Amino acid sequence: MSVAIDTWIIVADDAAVGGLIEFGRLRAAKLVAVVAGRKSVADEVAAAGVDRVIWLGQPPEGTPVEAFAPEVARLVGEGLPRVVLGPDTTAGRALLGAVAVRCGGPVFTRVSALDLEGDRVVLTRSLFSGIAECRESVDGGPAILALPSGGQVSATGTPTPVEQVEARPMTIALVVDRRSDEGVAVDLPSAPVVVGVGRGLKTKADLTLIEELATALGAEVGCSRPLAEGVDWMPKDRYIGISGQHISPRLYMAVGISGQLQHMFGVRDAEVIVAVNSDADAPIFSECDYGLVGDLYRIVPALVAALTAVR
Ligand SMILES: Cc1cc2nc3c(=O)[nH]c(=O)nc-3n(C[C@H](O)[C@H](O)[C@H](O)COP(=O)(O)OP(=O)(O)OC[C@H]3O[C@@H](n4cnc5c(N)ncnc54)[C@H](O)[C@@H]3O)c2cc1C
């Protein structure tokens, strides 16, 4: 029988926490979001079907959201939910770490399922690139989980009112300058459609084929690890897998990728996987929803032409 669990979600300065809300809703009796960021973030989360939103107020100029960590920890310490979820991002981990210190427990990562057995929260976690699972139980304090945030939230019904609490951020660290890193221009974990390319591609110049397919699909381009750490045709932040990016798009199209488990671990939260591979026995064909057996150099241009024609 399914049992409801009081769950809080910690939100940093990014409202793209759709996956967290979905995960929380599976079990939550009551879903409370604590937002340490701009009001616009709190408003978006409030419209996404949570039961309560606590906003820590507008961060003063130059204050990173991490500066609210003690306040977030204080609120969780007072509310004492059974489960605390937060995004597995730099700011998210800083906030969850403070909560964990306050509650005297660890932060769990790579959690695929959560249950209540008696009075214990039981977590299922993947190990060794997904070939094994372990179950761990959390007794007493809340189970604190850092999870892939899972993309944009969608508005559902009437927004819940945003409650502002008086919160004083630490000001020992201030942002004095922001510069964009041109090499990290991609946010694969939030992309709704991703085309992944692997060693089936013969030359770096052929990446244009993949970019054309991505444009036709409105997708971001990712890759298997050898393309980013091997031949170095793609930046490292674009490789997907156990040691790379974990993505959860609505559609993942894997082109010339064999489907080794280290890669597939990074796409296990994709809704639909389509594979293009010339080897009918490639492991990816037992992992995908739709498979196209054939030469990518024939299939990709045909797909681009077909997609362009229907636009
Ligand atoms: C500790 C560790 C961590 C790792 N972490 C990751 C990770 O995070 N992410 C990751 O991706 N890998 C990771 N790897 C590497 C992983 O094991 C695989 O080696 C890698 O994923 C293979 O990449 P690939 O599928 O592109 O290449 P390959 O395995 O070489 O596959 C290429 C595929 O392309 C197909 N192909 C060839 N020509 C064509 C064509 N013309 N048309 C269509 N298909 C074609 C072939 O049939 C083949 O299936 C890790 C390995 C280790 C040991």
CSV table of N, CA and C in Angstrom, one decimal, residues 64-151:
chain,number,residue,atom,x,y,z
A,64,PRO,N,25.1,35.4,-3.2
A,64,PRO,CA,24.7,34.2,-3.9
A,64,PRO,C,23.7,33.4,-3.0
A,65,VAL,N,22.9,32.6,-3.7
A,65,VAL,CA,21.8,31.9,-2.9
A,65,VAL,C,22.4,31.0,-1.8
A,66,GLU,N,23.6,30.6,-2.0
A,66,GLU,CA,24.3,29.7,-1.0
A,66,GLU,C,24.3,30.4,0.3
A,67,ALA,N,24.3,31.7,0.3
A,67,ALA,CA,24.4,32.5,1.6
A,67,ALA,C,23.1,32.3,2.4
A,68,PHE,N,22.1,31.7,1.8
A,68,PHE,CA,20.8,31.4,2.6
A,68,PHE,C,20.9,30.0,3.3
A,69,ALA,N,22.0,29.3,3.1
A,69,ALA,CA,22.1,27.9,3.6
A,69,ALA,C,21.7,27.8,5.0
A,70,PRO,N,22.2,28.7,6.0
A,70,PRO,CA,21.8,28.5,7.4
A,70,PRO,C,20.3,28.7,7.6
A,71,GLU,N,19.7,29.6,6.8
A,71,GLU,CA,18.3,29.9,7.0
A,71,GLU,C,17.4,28.7,6.4
A,72,VAL,N,17.9,28.2,5.3
A,72,VAL,CA,17.2,27.0,4.8
A,72,VAL,C,17.3,25.8,5.8
A,73,ALA,N,18.5,25.7,6.3
A,73,ALA,CA,18.7,24.6,7.3
A,73,ALA,C,17.8,24.8,8.5
A,74,ARG,N,17.7,26.1,9.0
A,74,ARG,CA,16.9,26.4,10.1
A,74,ARG,C,15.4,26.0,9.9
A,75,LEU,N,14.9,26.4,8.7
A,75,LEU,CA,13.5,26.1,8.4
A,75,LEU,C,13.2,24.6,8.3
A,76,VAL,N,14.1,23.9,7.7
A,76,VAL,CA,13.9,22.4,7.6
A,76,VAL,C,14.0,21.8,9.0
A,77,GLY,N,15.0,22.3,9.8
A,77,GLY,CA,15.1,21.8,11.2
A,77,GLY,C,13.8,22.1,12.0
A,78,GLU,N,13.1,23.2,11.7
A,78,GLU,CA,11.9,23.4,12.5
A,78,GLU,C,10.7,22.6,11.9
A,79,GLY,N,10.7,22.5,10.6
A,79,GLY,CA,9.5,21.8,9.9
A,79,GLY,C,9.7,20.3,10.1
A,80,LEU,N,10.9,19.8,10.1
A,80,LEU,CA,11.2,18.3,10.2
A,80,LEU,C,10.3,17.5,9.3
A,81,PRO,N,10.4,17.7,8.0
A,81,PRO,CA,9.8,16.8,7.0
A,81,PRO,C,10.5,15.4,7.0
A,82,ARG,N,9.9,14.4,6.5
A,82,ARG,CA,10.6,13.1,6.4
A,82,ARG,C,11.6,13.0,5.3
A,83,VAL,N,11.3,13.8,4.2
A,83,VAL,CA,12.1,13.8,3.0
A,83,VAL,C,12.4,15.2,2.6
A,84,VAL,N,13.7,15.5,2.2
A,84,VAL,CA,14.0,16.8,1.7
A,84,VAL,C,14.7,16.5,0.3
A,85,LEU,N,14.2,17.2,-0.7
A,85,LEU,CA,14.7,17.0,-2.1
A,85,LEU,C,15.4,18.3,-2.5
A,86,GLY,N,16.5,18.3,-3.2
A,86,GLY,CA,17.0,19.5,-3.8
A,86,GLY,C,17.7,19.2,-5.1
A,87,PRO,N,18.0,20.2,-5.9
A,87,PRO,CA,18.7,20.0,-7.2
A,87,PRO,C,20.1,19.6,-7.0
A,88,ASP,N,20.6,18.7,-7.8
A,88,ASP,CA,22.0,18.3,-7.7
A,88,ASP,C,22.8,19.3,-8.6
A,89,THR,N,22.8,20.5,-8.1
A,89,THR,CA,23.6,21.6,-8.7
A,89,THR,C,24.5,22.2,-7.7
A,90,THR,N,25.4,23.1,-8.1
A,90,THR,CA,26.4,23.6,-7.1
A,90,THR,C,25.6,24.3,-6.0
A,91,ALA,N,24.7,25.2,-6.3
A,91,ALA,CA,23.9,25.9,-5.3
A,91,ALA,C,23.0,24.9,-4.5
A,92,GLY,N,22.4,24.0,-5.2
A,92,GLY,CA,21.5,23.0,-4.5
A,92,GLY,C,22.3,22.2,-3.5
A,93,ARG,N,23.5,21.7,-3.9
A,93,ARG,CA,24.3,20.9,-3.0
A,93,ARG,C,24.7,21.7,-1.8
A,94,ALA,N,25.0,23.0,-2.0
A,94,ALA,CA,25.4,23.8,-0.8
A,94,ALA,C,24.3,23.9,0.2
A,95,LEU,N,23.1,24.2,-0.4
A,95,LEU,CA,21.9,24.3,0.5
A,95,LEU,C,21.6,23.0,1.2
A,96,LEU,N,21.6,21.9,0.5
A,96,LEU,CA,21.3,20.6,1.1
A,96,LEU,C,22.4,20.2,2.1
A,97,GLY,N,23.7,20.5,1.8
A,97,GLY,CA,24.7,20.2,2.7
A,97,GLY,C,24.5,20.9,4.1
A,98,ALA,N,24.0,22.1,4.1
A,98,ALA,CA,23.7,22.8,5.3
A,98,ALA,C,22.6,22.2,6.1
A,99,VAL,N,21.6,21.7,5.3
A,99,VAL,CA,20.4,21.0,5.9
A,99,VAL,C,20.9,19.7,6.6
A,100,ALA,N,21.8,19.0,5.8
A,100,ALA,CA,22.3,17.8,6.4
A,100,ALA,C,23.1,18.0,7.7
A,101,VAL,N,23.9,19.0,7.7
A,101,VAL,CA,24.7,19.3,8.9
A,101,VAL,C,23.7,19.6,10.1
A,102,ARG,N,22.7,20.4,9.8
A,102,ARG,CA,21.8,20.7,10.8
A,102,ARG,C,21.0,19.5,11.3
A,103,CYS,N,20.7,18.6,10.4
A,103,CYS,CA,19.9,17.4,10.8
A,103,CYS,C,20.7,16.2,11.2
A,104,GLY,N,22.1,16.4,11.0
A,104,GLY,CA,23.0,15.3,11.4
A,104,GLY,C,22.9,14.1,10.6
A,105,GLY,N,22.6,14.2,9.3
A,105,GLY,CA,22.5,13.1,8.4
A,105,GLY,C,23.3,13.3,7.1
A,106,PRO,N,23.4,12.3,6.2
A,106,PRO,CA,24.1,12.5,4.9
A,106,PRO,C,23.2,13.0,3.9
A,107,VAL,N,23.8,13.5,2.7
A,107,VAL,CA,23.0,13.8,1.5
A,107,VAL,C,23.1,12.6,0.6
A,108,PHE,N,22.0,12.0,0.2
A,108,PHE,CA,22.0,10.9,-0.7
A,108,PHE,C,21.9,11.3,-2.2
A,109,THR,N,22.6,10.6,-3.1
A,109,THR,CA,22.5,11.0,-4.5
A,109,THR,C,22.1,9.7,-5.2
A,110,ARG,N,21.8,9.8,-6.5
A,110,ARG,CA,21.4,8.7,-7.4
A,110,ARG,C,20.3,7.8,-6.8
A,111,VAL,N,19.3,8.5,-6.3
A,111,VAL,CA,18.2,7.7,-5.7
A,111,VAL,C,17.1,7.5,-6.8
A,112,SER,N,16.7,6.3,-7.0
A,112,SER,CA,15.7,6.1,-8.0
A,112,SER,C,14.3,5.8,-7.5
A,113,ALA,N,14.3,5.4,-6.2
A,113,ALA,CA,12.9,5.2,-5.6
A,113,ALA,C,13.0,5.4,-4.1
A,114,LEU,N,11.8,5.7,-3.6
A,114,LEU,CA,11.7,6.0,-2.2
A,114,LEU,C,10.4,5.4,-1.6
A,115,ASP,N,10.5,4.9,-0.4
A,115,ASP,CA,9.3,4.2,0.1
A,115,ASP,C,9.3,4.4,1.6
A,116,LEU,N,8.2,4.1,2.2
A,116,LEU,CA,8.1,4.1,3.7
A,116,LEU,C,7.8,2.7,4.2
A,117,GLU,N,8.7,2.2,5.0
A,117,GLU,CA,8.5,0.9,5.6
A,117,GLU,C,8.4,1.0,7.1
A,118,GLY,N,7.3,0.8,7.7
A,118,GLY,CA,7.1,1.1,9.1
A,118,GLY,C,7.3,2.6,9.3
A,119,ASP,N,8.3,2.9,10.1
A,119,ASP,CA,8.6,4.4,10.3
A,119,ASP,C,9.8,4.8,9.6
A,120,ARG,N,10.4,3.9,8.8
A,120,ARG,CA,11.6,4.3,8.1
A,120,ARG,C,11.4,4.7,6.6
A,121,VAL,N,12.2,5.7,6.2
A,121,VAL,CA,12.2,6.0,4.8
A,121,VAL,C,13.2,5.1,4.1
A,122,VAL,N,12.8,4.4,3.1
A,122,VAL,CA,13.8,3.4,2.4
A,122,VAL,C,14.1,4.0,1.0
A,123,LEU,N,15.4,4.1,0.7
A,123,LEU,CA,15.8,4.6,-0.5
A,123,LEU,C,16.4,3.5,-1.4
A,124,THR,N,16.1,3.5,-2.7
A,124,THR,CA,16.8,2.6,-3.6
A,124,THR,C,17.8,3.5,-4.4
A,125,ARG,N,19.0,3.0,-4.4
A,125,ARG,CA,20.1,3.8,-5.1
A,125,ARG,C,20.8,2.9,-6.1
A,126,SER,N,21.2,3.5,-7.2
A,126,SER,CA,22.0,2.7,-8.2
A,126,SER,C,23.5,2.7,-7.9
A,127,LEU,N,24.1,1.6,-8.1
A,127,LEU,CA,25.5,1.5,-7.9
A,127,LEU,C,26.2,1.0,-9.1
A,128,PHE,N,27.5,1.2,-9.2
A,128,PHE,CA,28.3,0.6,-10.3
A,128,PHE,C,27.7,0.8,-11.7
A,129,SER,N,27.5,2.1,-12.0
A,129,SER,CA,26.9,2.4,-13.4
A,129,SER,C,25.6,1.8,-13.6
A,130,GLY,N,24.8,1.5,-12.6
A,130,GLY,CA,23.5,1.0,-12.7
A,130,GLY,C,23.4,-0.5,-12.8
A,131,ILE,N,24.5,-1.2,-12.6
A,131,ILE,CA,24.3,-2.7,-12.7
A,131,ILE,C,23.9,-3.3,-11.4
A,132,ALA,N,23.9,-2.5,-10.3
A,132,ALA,CA,23.4,-3.0,-9.0
A,132,ALA,C,22.6,-1.9,-8.3
A,133,GLU,N,21.8,-2.4,-7.4
A,133,GLU,CA,21.0,-1.4,-6.7
A,133,GLU,C,21.2,-1.7,-5.2
A,134,CYS,N,21.2,-0.7,-4.4
A,134,CYS,CA,21.2,-0.9,-2.9
A,134,CYS,C,20.0,-0.2,-2.3
A,135,ARG,N,19.5,-0.8,-1.2
A,135,ARG,CA,18.5,-0.1,-0.5
A,135,ARG,C,19.0,0.3,0.9
A,136,GLU,N,18.7,1.5,1.2
A,136,GLU,CA,19.2,2.1,2.5
A,136,GLU,C,18.0,2.7,3.3
A,137,SER,N,18.0,2.5,4.6
A,137,SER,CA,16.9,3.1,5.3
A,137,SER,C,17.4,4.2,6.2
A,138,VAL,N,16.5,5.2,6.3
A,138,VAL,CA,16.8,6.4,7.1
A,138,VAL,C,15.8,6.5,8.2
A,139,ASP,N,16.4,6.5,9.4
A,139,ASP,CA,15.6,6.4,10.6
A,139,ASP,C,15.8,7.8,11.3
A,140,GLY,N,14.8,8.3,12.0
A,140,GLY,CA,14.9,9.5,12.8
A,140,GLY,C,14.8,10.7,11.9
A,141,GLY,N,15.9,11.3,11.5
A,141,GLY,CA,15.8,12.6,10.8
A,141,GLY,C,15.4,12.5,9.4
A,142,PRO,N,15.3,13.6,8.6
A,142,PRO,CA,14.8,13.5,7.3
A,142,PRO,C,15.8,12.8,6.3
A,143,ALA,N,15.3,12.2,5.3
A,143,ALA,CA,16.2,11.7,4.2
A,143,ALA,C,16.4,12.8,3.3
A,144,ILE,N,17.7,13.2,3.0
A,144,ILE,CA,18.0,14.4,2.2
A,144,ILE,C,18.6,13.9,0.9
A,145,LEU,N,18.0,14.3,-0.2
A,145,LEU,CA,18.3,13.7,-1.5
A,145,LEU,C,18.7,14.8,-2.5
A,146,ALA,N,19.8,14.7,-3.1
A,146,ALA,CA,20.2,15.6,-4.2
A,146,ALA,C,19.9,14.9,-5.5
A,147,LEU,N,19.0,15.4,-6.3
A,147,LEU,CA,18.5,14.7,-7.5
A,147,LEU,C,18.6,15.6,-8.8
A,148,PRO,N,18.7,15.0,-10.0
A,148,PRO,CA,18.7,15.9,-11.2
A,148,PRO,C,17.4,16.7,-11.1
A,149,SER,N,17.5,18.0,-11.4
A,149,SER,CA,16.3,18.9,-11.1
A,149,SER,C,15.2,18.6,-12.2
A,150,GLY,N,15.6,18.1,-13.4
A,150,GLY,CA,14.5,17.6,-14.2
A,150,GLY,C,13.7,18.6,-15.0
A,151,GLY,N,14.2,19.7,-15.3
A,151,GLY,CA,13.6,20.6,-16.3
A,151,GLY,C,12.5,21.6,-15.7
